[in-house]
Amino acid sequence: MSGGSSGSVAGPWWVVVTGASQGFGAAICMGLAPLLPRGSKLLGVARSQEGLTNTAAAVNKINPNATFISIMMDLETATTLDLEAALKRHLGAGQPTPPGQALVFHNAGSLGALKYLREMDDSAHASSYFNLNISSVIRLNAAFLRVTSALPAKVAVKIIHIISLAALEPFKSWGLYCTAKAGREMLFRVLAAENPALRVLSYSPGALDNDMQVKARTETQDKDIRDIMSSLKAEGKLLPCITSANKLLHILDKDQFKSGEHIDYSDA
Ligand SMILES: NC(=O)c1ccc[n+]([C@@H]2O[C@H](COP(=O)([O-])OP(=O)(O)OC[C@H]3O[C@@H](n4cnc5c(N)ncnc54)[C@H](OP(=O)(O)O)[C@@H]3O)[C@@H](O)[C@H]2O)c1
């Protein structure tokens, strides 16, 4: 993202990436690293200190003029106040310069139990699943918008949501995941409708060659879906995370999407 074509002003960027400890979130951070102007702050949120430390080292190696800040936090239990306090600590009042743009990538997520709905009898699991995969997104948006509301109007504020084909297609034995992604799609469309000044994007990264796919092809109860996931790997159809992350950053740079739109890796 050059900043020029995206209508943003010059200056450091403020970026928040959830799930920055591994997988697609770490790839977003690495794809962003060379683009960050001097003085930018990249806040990576996750539970794994080791994973965040690895991402920090990779970002710092690519761009020593930007700062990666590790925020070890469990998004399932973090409140809006916890999130707001963490953002204000690093991005709040007293910053020497307002940012050129402020971005949040809602990337953290989980598959949850991959079993048929007729066997889904653990309501505690369902509650904690939706708390992480839907409610935490609502809480982080509220915190991020409170912190960025004081910025000058010319600062571009972009909210990026990592979605999946599963928001649109029913995958047998993936009821929790499909439901959360479908709910989030509408959540971000409402966010875009409520805030015309924001740029909101739901990006579906394609099937990625990472840990989440290992779980998908080994733990999915439904054999048809499990076989599809296994064949994606066997036929070499899984994407490297960085390839899809760079496509997302290119879409953001071109800035031609309709706010609230859902774009798939293969569309762009
Ligand atoms: N993999 C695919 O093929 C694929 C396809 C379409 C969409 N997606 C979406 O892409 C996004 C990234 O997934 P991925 O494939 O990179 O999966 P992943 O490798 O399993 O990474 C998930 C990330 O979410 C974080 N996370 C999970 N629970 C958390 C919690 N309670 N609090 C804070 N962070 C938490 C993890 O960090 P910690 O464990 O350190 O907390 C990790 O960094 C997800 O939204 C996923 O639905 C993936």
mmCIF file of C-alpha atoms and ligand atoms in Angstrom:
data_model
loop_
_atom_site.group_PDB
_atom_site.id
_atom_site.type_symbol
_atom_site.label_atom_id
_atom_site.label_comp_id
_atom_site.label_asym_id
_atom_site.label_seq_id
_atom_site.Cartn_x
_atom_site.Cartn_y
_atom_site.Cartn_z
ATOM 1 C CA MET A 1 0.000 0.000 0.000
ATOM 2 C CA SER A 2 1.697 3.108 -1.146
ATOM 3 C CA GLY A 3 -0.685 5.480 0.605
ATOM 4 C CA GLY A 4 -0.938 7.517 -2.596
ATOM 5 C CA SER A 5 -3.689 5.611 -4.405
ATOM 6 C CA SER A 6 -5.581 4.843 -1.214
ATOM 7 C CA GLY A 7 -6.309 8.483 -0.466
ATOM 8 C CA SER A 8 -4.444 8.448 2.844
ATOM 9 C CA VAL A 9 -2.217 11.231 4.104
ATOM 10 C CA ALA A 10 1.508 10.961 4.744
ATOM 11 C CA GLY A 11 2.683 9.832 8.145
ATOM 12 C CA PRO A 12 3.218 6.692 10.173
ATOM 13 C CA TRP A 13 0.560 4.020 10.231
ATOM 14 C CA TRP A 14 -1.229 2.547 13.202
ATOM 15 C CA VAL A 15 -2.051 -1.090 12.560
ATOM 16 C CA VAL A 16 -3.678 -3.743 14.741
ATOM 17 C CA VAL A 17 -3.545 -7.402 13.631
ATOM 18 C CA THR A 18 -5.286 -10.061 15.713
ATOM 19 C CA GLY A 19 -3.965 -13.607 15.547
ATOM 20 C CA ALA A 20 -0.504 -12.253 14.696
ATOM 21 C CA SER A 21 1.351 -15.169 16.321
ATOM 22 C CA GLN A 22 1.176 -17.548 13.343
ATOM 23 C CA GLY A 23 -0.559 -18.431 10.089
ATOM 24 C CA PHE A 24 -2.326 -15.757 8.076
ATOM 25 C CA GLY A 25 -2.005 -13.052 10.764
ATOM 26 C CA ALA A 26 1.786 -13.421 10.866
ATOM 27 C CA ALA A 27 1.798 -13.277 7.046
ATOM 28 C CA ILE A 28 -0.245 -10.018 7.085
ATOM 29 C CA CYS A 29 2.384 -8.533 9.424
ATOM 30 C CA MET A 30 5.231 -9.646 7.160
ATOM 31 C CA GLY A 31 3.467 -8.379 4.046
ATOM 32 C CA LEU A 32 2.837 -5.037 5.744
ATOM 33 C CA ALA A 33 6.369 -4.653 7.115
ATOM 34 C CA PRO A 34 8.056 -3.245 3.980
ATOM 35 C CA LEU A 35 5.150 -0.831 3.413
ATOM 36 C CA LEU A 36 5.153 0.798 6.848
ATOM 37 C CA PRO A 37 6.444 4.395 6.905
ATOM 38 C CA ARG A 38 9.060 5.309 9.515
ATOM 39 C CA GLY A 39 7.564 5.564 13.018
ATOM 40 C CA SER A 40 4.660 3.210 12.291
ATOM 41 C CA LYS A 41 3.283 0.973 15.030
ATOM 42 C CA LEU A 42 2.095 -2.554 14.378
ATOM 43 C CA LEU A 43 0.214 -4.047 17.323
ATOM 44 C CA GLY A 44 0.029 -7.849 17.146
ATOM 45 C CA VAL A 45 -2.563 -9.503 19.382
ATOM 46 C CA ALA A 46 -2.557 -13.222 20.312
ATOM 47 C CA ARG A 47 -2.089 -15.568 23.290
ATOM 48 C CA SER A 48 1.259 -17.093 22.304
ATOM 49 C CA GLN A 49 4.233 -15.055 23.472
ATOM 50 C CA GLU A 50 6.601 -17.226 21.458
ATOM 51 C CA GLY A 51 4.581 -16.746 18.272
ATOM 52 C CA LEU A 52 4.392 -12.974 18.762
ATOM 53 C CA THR A 53 8.128 -12.824 19.454
ATOM 54 C CA ASN A 54 8.805 -14.662 16.183
ATOM 55 C CA THR A 55 6.544 -12.286 14.236
ATOM 56 C CA ALA A 56 8.181 -9.275 15.911
ATOM 57 C CA ALA A 57 11.639 -10.524 14.917
ATOM 58 C CA ALA A 58 10.551 -11.092 11.300
ATOM 59 C CA VAL A 59 8.924 -7.633 11.034
ATOM 60 C CA ASN A 60 11.880 -5.923 12.645
ATOM 61 C CA LYS A 61 14.289 -7.634 10.250
ATOM 62 C CA ILE A 62 12.298 -6.432 7.222
ATOM 63 C CA ASN A 63 11.695 -2.904 8.529
ATOM 64 C CA PRO A 64 13.643 -1.674 11.563
ATOM 65 C CA ASN A 65 11.976 1.761 11.246
ATOM 66 C CA ALA A 66 8.592 0.411 12.331
ATOM 67 C CA THR A 67 7.788 -0.945 15.794
ATOM 68 C CA PHE A 68 6.008 -4.254 16.373
ATOM 69 C CA ILE A 69 4.272 -4.302 19.754
ATOM 70 C CA SER A 70 3.234 -7.674 21.171
ATOM 71 C CA ILE A 71 -0.103 -7.672 22.988
ATOM 72 C CA MET A 72 -0.575 -11.014 24.709
ATOM 73 C CA MET A 73 -4.293 -11.286 25.205
ATOM 74 C CA ASP A 74 -7.012 -13.916 25.086
ATOM 75 C CA LEU A 75 -9.635 -12.344 22.836
ATOM 76 C CA GLU A 76 -12.282 -14.730 24.108
ATOM 77 C CA THR A 77 -12.227 -13.106 27.540
ATOM 78 C CA ALA A 78 -10.804 -9.601 26.892
ATOM 79 C CA THR A 79 -13.404 -6.886 27.515
ATOM 80 C CA THR A 80 -13.898 -3.734 25.460
ATOM 81 C CA LEU A 81 -12.199 -1.823 28.292
ATOM 82 C CA ASP A 82 -9.196 -4.187 28.235
ATOM 83 C CA LEU A 83 -8.889 -3.677 24.487
ATOM 84 C CA GLU A 84 -9.388 0.072 24.665
ATOM 85 C CA ALA A 85 -6.748 0.362 27.401
ATOM 86 C CA ALA A 86 -4.235 -1.647 25.347
ATOM 87 C CA LEU A 87 -4.879 0.463 22.241
ATOM 88 C CA LYS A 88 -4.732 3.750 24.157
ATOM 89 C CA ARG A 89 -1.468 2.722 25.827
ATOM 90 C CA HIS A 90 0.229 2.511 22.438
ATOM 91 C CA LEU A 91 -1.878 4.668 20.123
ATOM 92 C CA GLY A 92 -3.668 7.101 22.411
ATOM 93 C CA ALA A 93 -3.214 10.730 23.377
ATOM 94 C CA GLY A 94 0.330 12.011 23.526
ATOM 95 C CA GLN A 95 1.457 10.441 20.252
ATOM 96 C CA PRO A 96 3.813 12.896 18.536
ATOM 97 C CA THR A 97 2.077 12.726 15.133
ATOM 98 C CA PRO A 98 -1.373 11.595 14.032
ATOM 99 C CA PRO A 99 -1.117 8.577 11.732
ATOM 100 C CA GLY A 100 -1.372 8.672 7.957
ATOM 101 C CA GLN A 101 -3.847 5.834 8.259
ATOM 102 C CA ALA A 102 -5.207 3.520 10.948
ATOM 103 C CA LEU A 103 -6.009 -0.092 10.166
ATOM 104 C CA VAL A 104 -7.339 -3.062 12.088
ATOM 105 C CA PHE A 105 -7.220 -6.619 10.724
ATOM 106 C CA HIS A 106 -9.734 -8.910 12.454
ATOM 107 C CA ASN A 107 -7.919 -12.132 11.665
ATOM 108 C CA ALA A 108 -7.891 -14.267 14.858
ATOM 109 C CA GLY A 109 -10.279 -17.161 14.639
ATOM 110 C CA SER A 110 -10.801 -20.831 15.310
ATOM 111 C CA LEU A 111 -12.600 -23.769 13.721
ATOM 112 C CA GLY A 112 -14.182 -25.019 16.956
ATOM 113 C CA ALA A 113 -15.749 -28.474 17.146
ATOM 114 C CA LEU A 114 -16.026 -29.904 13.620
ATOM 115 C CA LYS A 115 -19.008 -32.163 14.230
ATOM 116 C CA TYR A 116 -22.586 -32.530 13.093
ATOM 117 C CA LEU A 117 -25.106 -30.138 14.632
ATOM 118 C CA ARG A 118 -27.203 -33.114 15.821
ATOM 119 C CA GLU A 119 -24.250 -34.088 18.050
ATOM 120 C CA MET A 120 -23.493 -30.567 19.242
ATOM 121 C CA ASP A 121 -24.549 -30.945 22.874
ATOM 122 C CA ASP A 122 -21.825 -28.871 24.567
ATOM 123 C CA SER A 123 -23.427 -25.474 24.964
ATOM 124 C CA ALA A 124 -20.424 -24.149 26.934
ATOM 125 C CA HIS A 125 -18.237 -24.816 23.898
ATOM 126 C CA ALA A 126 -20.711 -23.072 21.588
ATOM 127 C CA SER A 127 -20.827 -20.026 23.899
ATOM 128 C CA SER A 128 -17.079 -19.729 24.176
ATOM 129 C CA TYR A 129 -16.762 -20.266 20.415
ATOM 130 C CA PHE A 130 -19.100 -17.381 19.586
ATOM 131 C CA ASN A 131 -17.526 -15.245 22.286
ATOM 132 C CA LEU A 132 -14.181 -15.473 20.496
ATOM 133 C CA ASN A 133 -15.361 -15.589 16.905
ATOM 134 C CA ILE A 134 -18.182 -13.012 17.017
ATOM 135 C CA SER A 135 -18.337 -11.065 20.287
ATOM 136 C CA SER A 136 -14.626 -10.272 20.453
ATOM 137 C CA VAL A 137 -14.885 -8.666 17.020
ATOM 138 C CA ILE A 138 -17.704 -6.414 18.261
ATOM 139 C CA ARG A 139 -15.644 -5.465 21.323
ATOM 140 C CA LEU A 140 -12.469 -4.709 19.331
ATOM 141 C CA ASN A 141 -14.374 -2.602 16.799
ATOM 142 C CA ALA A 142 -15.886 -0.511 19.595
ATOM 143 C CA ALA A 143 -12.481 -0.034 21.239
ATOM 144 C CA PHE A 144 -10.734 0.790 17.939
ATOM 145 C CA LEU A 145 -13.404 3.285 16.899
ATOM 146 C CA ARG A 146 -13.260 5.033 20.260
ATOM 147 C CA VAL A 147 -9.490 5.396 19.991
ATOM 148 C CA THR A 148 -9.545 6.560 16.359
ATOM 149 C CA SER A 149 -12.565 8.869 16.748
ATOM 150 C CA ALA A 150 -10.288 11.720 17.875
ATOM 151 C CA LEU A 151 -8.182 11.565 14.691
ATOM 152 C CA PRO A 152 -8.438 14.301 12.043
ATOM 153 C CA ALA A 153 -11.116 13.520 9.426
ATOM 154 C CA LYS A 154 -8.523 13.195 6.642
ATOM 155 C CA VAL A 155 -6.941 10.111 8.301
ATOM 156 C CA ALA A 156 -8.144 6.961 6.507
ATOM 157 C CA VAL A 157 -9.532 4.402 8.963
ATOM 158 C CA LYS A 158 -9.774 0.896 7.489
ATOM 159 C CA ILE A 159 -11.353 -2.145 9.101
ATOM 160 C CA ILE A 160 -10.473 -5.453 7.489
ATOM 161 C CA HIS A 161 -12.220 -8.669 8.348
ATOM 162 C CA ILE A 162 -10.851 -12.099 7.424
ATOM 163 C CA ILE A 163 -13.777 -14.169 6.279
ATOM 164 C CA SER A 164 -14.149 -17.501 4.459
ATOM 165 C CA LEU A 165 -16.092 -19.214 1.723
ATOM 166 C CA ALA A 166 -17.774 -20.955 4.687
ATOM 167 C CA ALA A 167 -19.744 -17.726 5.288
ATOM 168 C CA LEU A 168 -21.568 -18.401 2.016
ATOM 169 C CA GLU A 169 -21.577 -22.212 1.626
ATOM 170 C CA PRO A 170 -22.792 -24.762 4.182
ATOM 171 C CA PHE A 171 -19.968 -27.214 5.036
ATOM 172 C CA LYS A 172 -21.301 -30.357 6.729
ATOM 173 C CA SER A 173 -20.001 -30.667 10.328
ATOM 174 C CA TRP A 174 -18.692 -27.077 10.279
ATOM 175 C CA GLY A 175 -21.850 -25.506 11.768
ATOM 176 C CA LEU A 176 -20.077 -23.299 14.319
ATOM 177 C CA TYR A 177 -17.510 -21.970 11.857
ATOM 178 C CA CYS A 178 -19.990 -21.341 9.011
ATOM 179 C CA THR A 179 -22.413 -19.597 11.380
ATOM 180 C CA ALA A 180 -19.748 -17.344 12.900
ATOM 181 C CA LYS A 181 -18.362 -16.322 9.503
ATOM 182 C CA ALA A 182 -21.864 -15.685 8.089
ATOM 183 C CA GLY A 183 -22.757 -13.599 11.161
ATOM 184 C CA ARG A 184 -19.556 -11.624 10.874
ATOM 185 C CA GLU A 185 -20.219 -10.875 7.225
ATOM 186 C CA MET A 186 -23.436 -9.063 8.190
ATOM 187 C CA LEU A 187 -21.786 -7.451 11.203
ATOM 188 C CA PHE A 188 -19.218 -5.756 8.971
ATOM 189 C CA ARG A 189 -21.858 -4.760 6.421
ATOM 190 C CA VAL A 190 -23.806 -3.055 9.210
ATOM 191 C CA LEU A 191 -20.601 -1.398 10.439
ATOM 192 C CA ALA A 192 -19.999 -0.029 6.931
ATOM 193 C CA ALA A 193 -23.601 1.214 6.644
ATOM 194 C CA GLU A 194 -23.406 2.934 10.027
ATOM 195 C CA ASN A 195 -20.055 4.627 9.298
ATOM 196 C CA PRO A 196 -19.793 5.952 5.736
ATOM 197 C CA ALA A 197 -16.400 7.522 6.515
ATOM 198 C CA LEU A 198 -14.847 4.115 7.264
ATOM 199 C CA ARG A 199 -13.416 1.717 4.665
ATOM 200 C CA VAL A 200 -14.611 -1.787 5.594
ATOM 201 C CA LEU A 201 -13.595 -4.965 3.746
ATOM 202 C CA SER A 202 -14.339 -8.666 4.288
ATOM 203 C CA TYR A 203 -11.526 -10.651 2.625
ATOM 204 C CA SER A 204 -11.675 -14.384 2.055
ATOM 205 C CA PRO A 205 -8.056 -15.567 1.800
ATOM 206 C CA GLY A 206 -8.653 -18.905 0.030
ATOM 207 C CA ALA A 207 -7.571 -22.298 1.371
ATOM 208 C CA LEU A 208 -4.199 -21.754 3.075
ATOM 209 C CA ASP A 209 -1.343 -24.153 3.697
ATOM 210 C CA ASN A 210 -1.220 -23.836 7.490
ATOM 211 C CA ASP A 211 -2.199 -25.309 10.872
ATOM 212 C CA MET A 212 -5.906 -24.551 10.486
ATOM 213 C CA GLN A 213 -6.006 -26.713 7.352
ATOM 214 C CA VAL A 214 -4.282 -29.572 9.191
ATOM 215 C CA LYS A 215 -7.129 -29.547 11.704
ATOM 216 C CA ALA A 216 -9.683 -29.239 8.879
ATOM 217 C CA ARG A 217 -8.459 -32.367 7.090
ATOM 218 C CA THR A 218 -7.883 -34.479 10.212
ATOM 219 C CA GLU A 219 -10.754 -33.532 12.564
ATOM 220 C CA THR A 220 -13.726 -32.862 10.259
ATOM 221 C CA GLN A 221 -16.426 -35.386 11.107
ATOM 222 C CA ASP A 222 -18.090 -35.389 7.697
ATOM 223 C CA LYS A 223 -16.165 -37.639 5.303
ATOM 224 C CA ASP A 224 -17.118 -35.732 2.133
ATOM 225 C CA ILE A 225 -15.760 -32.459 3.528
ATOM 226 C CA ARG A 226 -12.716 -34.187 5.045
ATOM 227 C CA ASP A 227 -11.905 -35.703 1.658
ATOM 228 C CA ILE A 228 -12.245 -32.314 -0.071
ATOM 229 C CA MET A 229 -9.830 -30.772 2.474
ATOM 230 C CA SER A 230 -7.368 -33.653 2.058
ATOM 231 C CA SER A 231 -7.459 -33.426 -1.727
ATOM 232 C CA LEU A 232 -6.678 -29.693 -1.603
ATOM 233 C CA LYS A 233 -3.430 -30.591 0.163
ATOM 234 C CA ALA A 234 -2.671 -33.667 -1.940
ATOM 235 C CA GLU A 235 -3.213 -31.771 -5.199
ATOM 236 C CA GLY A 236 -1.053 -28.822 -4.100
ATOM 237 C CA LYS A 237 -4.002 -26.400 -4.165
ATOM 238 C CA LEU A 238 -3.349 -24.753 -0.778
ATOM 239 C CA LEU A 239 -1.995 -21.210 -0.947
ATOM 240 C CA PRO A 240 1.072 -19.975 0.916
ATOM 241 C CA CYS A 241 -0.195 -17.483 3.536
ATOM 242 C CA ILE A 242 2.085 -14.713 2.265
ATOM 243 C CA THR A 243 0.708 -15.008 -1.301
ATOM 244 C CA SER A 244 -2.839 -14.365 -0.105
ATOM 245 C CA ALA A 245 -1.741 -11.688 2.395
ATOM 246 C CA ASN A 246 0.004 -9.766 -0.393
ATOM 247 C CA LYS A 247 -3.151 -9.979 -2.535
ATOM 248 C CA LEU A 248 -5.155 -8.473 0.346
ATOM 249 C CA LEU A 249 -2.647 -5.639 0.730
ATOM 250 C CA HIS A 250 -2.850 -4.991 -3.017
ATOM 251 C CA ILE A 251 -6.672 -4.751 -2.817
ATOM 252 C CA LEU A 252 -6.351 -2.274 0.055
ATOM 253 C CA ASP A 253 -3.826 -0.236 -1.884
ATOM 254 C CA LYS A 254 -6.027 -0.039 -4.984
ATOM 255 C CA ASP A 255 -8.907 0.980 -2.674
ATOM 256 C CA GLN A 256 -11.600 0.289 -5.282
ATOM 257 C CA PHE A 257 -13.834 -1.969 -3.182
ATOM 258 C CA LYS A 258 -17.271 -0.918 -1.969
ATOM 259 C CA SER A 259 -17.165 -0.464 1.803
ATOM 260 C CA GLY A 260 -18.604 -3.581 3.464
ATOM 261 C CA GLU A 261 -17.959 -5.749 0.395
ATOM 262 C CA HIS A 262 -16.830 -9.406 0.547
ATOM 263 C CA ILE A 263 -13.910 -10.123 -1.810
ATOM 264 C CA ASP A 264 -12.383 -13.574 -2.316
ATOM 265 C CA TYR A 265 -8.719 -14.244 -3.150
ATOM 266 C CA SER A 266 -9.827 -15.687 -6.481
ATOM 267 C CA ASP A 267 -11.990 -12.628 -7.382
ATOM 268 C CA ALA A 268 -9.230 -10.102 -7.276
HETATM 269 N N1 LIG B 1 -6.513 -21.565 6.942
HETATM 270 C C1 LIG B 1 -7.393 -21.395 5.969
HETATM 271 O O1 LIG B 1 -7.421 -22.137 4.972
HETATM 272 C C2 LIG B 1 -8.394 -20.268 6.061
HETATM 273 C C3 LIG B 1 -9.321 -20.119 5.015
HETATM 274 C C4 LIG B 1 -10.251 -19.081 5.082
HETATM 275 C C5 LIG B 1 -10.242 -18.223 6.176
HETATM 276 N N2 LIG B 1 -9.342 -18.396 7.178
HETATM 277 C C6 LIG B 1 -9.376 -17.450 8.304
HETATM 278 O O2 LIG B 1 -8.100 -16.853 8.443
HETATM 279 C C7 LIG B 1 -7.948 -16.407 9.795
HETATM 280 C C8 LIG B 1 -6.582 -16.837 10.302
HETATM 281 O O3 LIG B 1 -6.564 -18.244 10.427
HETATM 282 P P1 LIG B 1 -5.281 -19.131 10.160
HETATM 283 O O4 LIG B 1 -5.586 -19.971 9.014
HETATM 284 O O5 LIG B 1 -4.055 -18.301 10.165
HETATM 285 O O6 LIG B 1 -5.355 -20.049 11.473
HETATM 286 P P2 LIG B 1 -4.313 -20.388 12.606
HETATM 287 O O7 LIG B 1 -2.975 -20.691 12.018
HETATM 288 O O8 LIG B 1 -4.992 -21.405 13.452
HETATM 289 O O9 LIG B 1 -4.165 -19.002 13.423
HETATM 290 C C9 LIG B 1 -5.187 -18.529 14.228
HETATM 291 C C10 LIG B 1 -4.691 -17.281 14.955
HETATM 292 O O10 LIG B 1 -5.745 -16.829 15.823
HETATM 293 C C11 LIG B 1 -5.202 -16.627 17.125
HETATM 294 N N3 LIG B 1 -6.181 -16.914 18.157
HETATM 295 C C12 LIG B 1 -6.937 -18.051 18.276
HETATM 296 N N4 LIG B 1 -7.645 -18.003 19.413
HETATM 297 C C13 LIG B 1 -7.327 -16.817 20.028
HETATM 298 C C14 LIG B 1 -7.735 -16.217 21.244
HETATM 299 N N5 LIG B 1 -8.592 -16.808 22.083
HETATM 300 N N6 LIG B 1 -7.203 -15.019 21.566
HETATM 301 C C15 LIG B 1 -6.303 -14.403 20.740
HETATM 302 N N7 LIG B 1 -5.902 -14.934 19.569
HETATM 303 C C16 LIG B 1 -6.399 -16.130 19.233
HETATM 304 C C17 LIG B 1 -4.029 -17.596 17.217
HETATM 305 O O11 LIG B 1 -3.086 -17.112 18.153
HETATM 306 P P3 LIG B 1 -2.770 -17.783 19.590
HETATM 307 O O12 LIG B 1 -3.043 -19.252 19.471
HETATM 308 O O13 LIG B 1 -1.346 -17.419 19.819
HETATM 309 O O14 LIG B 1 -3.697 -17.090 20.533
HETATM 310 C C18 LIG B 1 -3.456 -17.548 15.814
HETATM 311 O O15 LIG B 1 -2.540 -16.488 15.689
HETATM 312 C C19 LIG B 1 -9.116 -17.002 10.584
HETATM 313 O O16 LIG B 1 -10.102 -16.012 10.784
HETATM 314 C C20 LIG B 1 -9.629 -18.089 9.649
HETATM 315 O O17 LIG B 1 -11.001 -18.362 9.862
HETATM 316 C C21 LIG B 1 -8.413 -19.395 7.139
#
